[in-house]
mmCIF file of C-alpha atoms in Angstrom:
data_model
loop_
_atom_site.group_PDB
_atom_site.id
_atom_site.type_symbol
_atom_site.label_atom_id
_atom_site.label_comp_id
_atom_site.label_asym_id
_atom_site.label_seq_id
_atom_site.Cartn_x
_atom_site.Cartn_y
_atom_site.Cartn_z
ATOM 1 C CA UNK L 1 0.225 -0.103 -0.213
ATOM 2 C CA UNK L 2 3.367 2.554 0.283
ATOM 3 C CA UNK L 3 4.318 1.476 -2.621
ATOM 4 C CA UNK L 4 0.758 2.745 -3.930
ATOM 5 C CA UNK L 5 1.262 5.875 -2.632
ATOM 6 C CA UNK L 6 4.225 6.595 -3.162
ATOM 7 C CA UNK L 7 3.573 5.623 -7.044
ATOM 8 C CA UNK L 8 0.393 8.176 -6.859
ATOM 9 C CA UNK L 9 2.448 11.374 -5.226
ATOM 10 C CA UNK L 10 4.613 10.086 -7.901
ATOM 11 C CA UNK L 11 2.252 10.300 -11.122
ATOM 12 C CA UNK L 12 0.835 13.934 -9.409
ATOM 13 C CA UNK L 13 3.695 15.678 -8.852
ATOM 14 C CA UNK L 14 4.401 14.744 -12.802
ATOM 15 C CA UNK L 15 1.399 15.594 -13.691
ATOM 16 C CA UNK L 16 1.524 19.102 -11.901
ATOM 17 C CA UNK L 17 5.019 19.625 -13.493
ATOM 18 C CA UNK L 18 3.322 18.952 -16.771
ATOM 19 C CA UNK L 19 1.027 21.287 -15.906
ATOM 20 C CA UNK L 20 3.422 23.345 -16.102
ATOM 21 C CA UNK L 21 4.265 23.405 -19.795
ATOM 22 C CA UNK L 22 1.748 22.909 -22.289
ATOM 23 C CA UNK L 23 0.461 19.086 -22.704
ATOM 24 C CA UNK L 24 -2.022 17.548 -24.582
ATOM 25 C CA UNK L 25 -5.491 17.064 -23.339
ATOM 26 C CA UNK L 26 -5.134 13.317 -23.805
ATOM 27 C CA UNK L 27 -1.595 13.189 -21.961
ATOM 28 C CA UNK L 28 -4.156 15.326 -19.250
ATOM 29 C CA UNK L 29 -6.903 12.650 -19.326
ATOM 30 C CA UNK L 30 -4.374 9.407 -19.409
ATOM 31 C CA UNK L 31 -2.317 11.138 -16.006
ATOM 32 C CA UNK L 32 -5.695 11.535 -14.466
ATOM 33 C CA UNK L 33 -6.792 7.693 -15.305
ATOM 34 C CA UNK L 34 -3.710 6.933 -14.322
ATOM 35 C CA UNK L 35 -4.195 8.606 -10.906
ATOM 36 C CA UNK L 36 -7.896 7.126 -10.778
ATOM 37 C CA UNK L 37 -6.710 3.721 -11.135
ATOM 38 C CA UNK L 38 -4.206 3.860 -8.559
ATOM 39 C CA UNK L 39 -6.549 5.172 -5.949
ATOM 40 C CA UNK L 40 -8.973 1.750 -6.640
ATOM 41 C CA UNK L 41 -5.610 0.370 -6.342
ATOM 42 C CA UNK L 42 -5.618 1.469 -2.917
ATOM 43 C CA UNK L 43 -9.340 1.116 -2.184
ATOM 44 C CA UNK L 44 -8.880 -2.740 -3.194
ATOM 45 C CA UNK L 45 -5.920 -3.038 -0.978
ATOM 46 C CA UNK L 46 -7.785 -1.588 2.050
ATOM 47 C CA UNK L 47 -10.672 -3.618 2.045
ATOM 48 C CA UNK L 48 -8.723 -6.408 1.096
ATOM 49 C CA UNK L 49 -6.529 -5.492 4.753
ATOM 50 C CA UNK L 50 -10.150 -5.377 6.348
ATOM 51 C CA UNK L 51 -11.078 -8.565 5.047
ATOM 52 C CA UNK L 52 -7.786 -10.106 6.345
ATOM 53 C CA UNK L 53 -8.215 -8.296 10.049
ATOM 54 C CA UNK L 54 -11.442 -9.512 9.858
ATOM 55 C CA UNK L 55 -10.347 -13.219 9.334
ATOM 56 C CA UNK L 56 -7.525 -13.059 12.074
ATOM 57 C CA UNK L 57 -9.750 -11.631 14.802
ATOM 58 C CA UNK L 58 -12.440 -15.085 13.757
ATOM 59 C CA UNK L 59 -9.371 -17.296 13.266
ATOM 60 C CA UNK L 60 -7.822 -15.980 16.624
ATOM 61 C CA UNK L 61 -11.496 -16.323 19.138
ATOM 62 C CA UNK L 62 -11.410 -19.960 17.386
ATOM 63 C CA UNK L 63 -7.464 -20.614 18.992
ATOM 64 C CA UNK L 64 -8.514 -19.408 22.058
ATOM 65 C CA UNK L 65 -11.812 -21.139 22.441
ATOM 66 C CA UNK L 66 -9.577 -24.070 21.473
ATOM 67 C CA UNK L 67 -7.089 -23.386 24.003
ATOM 68 C CA UNK L 68 -9.747 -22.716 26.854
ATOM 69 C CA UNK L 69 -10.897 -26.429 25.931
ATOM 70 C CA UNK L 70 -7.885 -27.868 25.347
ATOM 71 C CA UNK L 71 -7.058 -26.269 29.196
ATOM 72 C CA UNK L 72 -10.397 -27.743 30.528
ATOM 73 C CA UNK L 73 -10.019 -31.095 29.619
ATOM 74 C CA UNK L 74 -6.313 -31.470 30.667
ATOM 75 C CA UNK L 75 -7.616 -30.228 34.127
ATOM 76 C CA UNK L 76 -10.431 -32.897 33.741
ATOM 77 C CA UNK L 77 -8.052 -35.526 32.864
ATOM 78 C CA UNK L 78 -5.483 -34.433 36.159
ATOM 79 C CA UNK L 79 -8.775 -34.630 38.223
ATOM 80 C CA UNK L 80 -9.450 -38.078 37.165
ATOM 81 C CA UNK L 81 -6.374 -39.540 37.443
ATOM 82 C CA UNK L 82 -6.053 -38.396 41.158
ATOM 83 C CA UNK L 83 -9.194 -40.097 41.960
ATOM 84 C CA UNK L 84 -8.187 -42.880 40.456
ATOM 85 C CA UNK L 85 -5.179 -43.345 41.713
ATOM 86 C CA UNK L 86 -6.693 -42.333 44.844
ATOM 87 C CA UNK L 87 -8.612 -45.010 44.340
ATOM 88 C CA UNK L 88 -5.903 -47.375 43.978
ATOM 89 C CA UNK L 89 -4.320 -46.394 47.162
ATOM 90 C CA UNK L 90 -7.431 -47.010 48.789
ATOM 91 C CA UNK L 91 -7.936 -50.811 47.560
ATOM 92 C CA UNK L 92 -4.608 -50.855 48.009
ATOM 93 C CA UNK L 93 -4.614 -50.352 51.726
ATOM 94 C CA UNK L 94 -8.086 -52.619 52.305
ATOM 95 C CA UNK L 95 -6.200 -55.503 50.902
ATOM 96 C CA UNK L 96 -3.028 -54.817 53.394
ATOM 97 C CA UNK L 97 -4.963 -54.429 55.688
ATOM 98 C CA UNK L 98 -7.517 -57.640 54.858
ATOM 99 C CA UNK L 99 -4.042 -60.107 54.348
ATOM 100 C CA UNK L 100 -3.161 -58.440 58.366
ATOM 101 C CA UNK L 101 -6.351 -59.269 59.714
ATOM 102 C CA UNK L 102 -6.208 -63.003 58.444
ATOM 103 C CA UNK L 103 -2.308 -63.530 59.550
ATOM 104 C CA UNK L 104 -3.227 -61.976 62.909
ATOM 105 C CA UNK L 105 -6.455 -64.152 63.090
ATOM 106 C CA UNK L 106 -3.912 -67.258 62.135
ATOM 107 C CA UNK L 107 -1.968 -67.082 64.991
#
């Protein structure tokens, strides 16, 4: 976009210089056409930039939601793993208690 802006300024300067000297109407018409074309290209570039920025914002929202979901699932996984380990420890303790009780009963 900066290149288009510089090119437009250059064409305007050339046109002003040409206006200082005599020039054919056709040359002036071509000059205006070039400037108009560059302005249209700048407008299209601005519109494309706006569309891309909107798309970037939408993609950021999708990413943030996916990241939140991932964090939520990771937290749930940790909770389930912790619950599983506690249950395993409790079962191991019950087995050891049963073994101890049966040995004691045998004496």
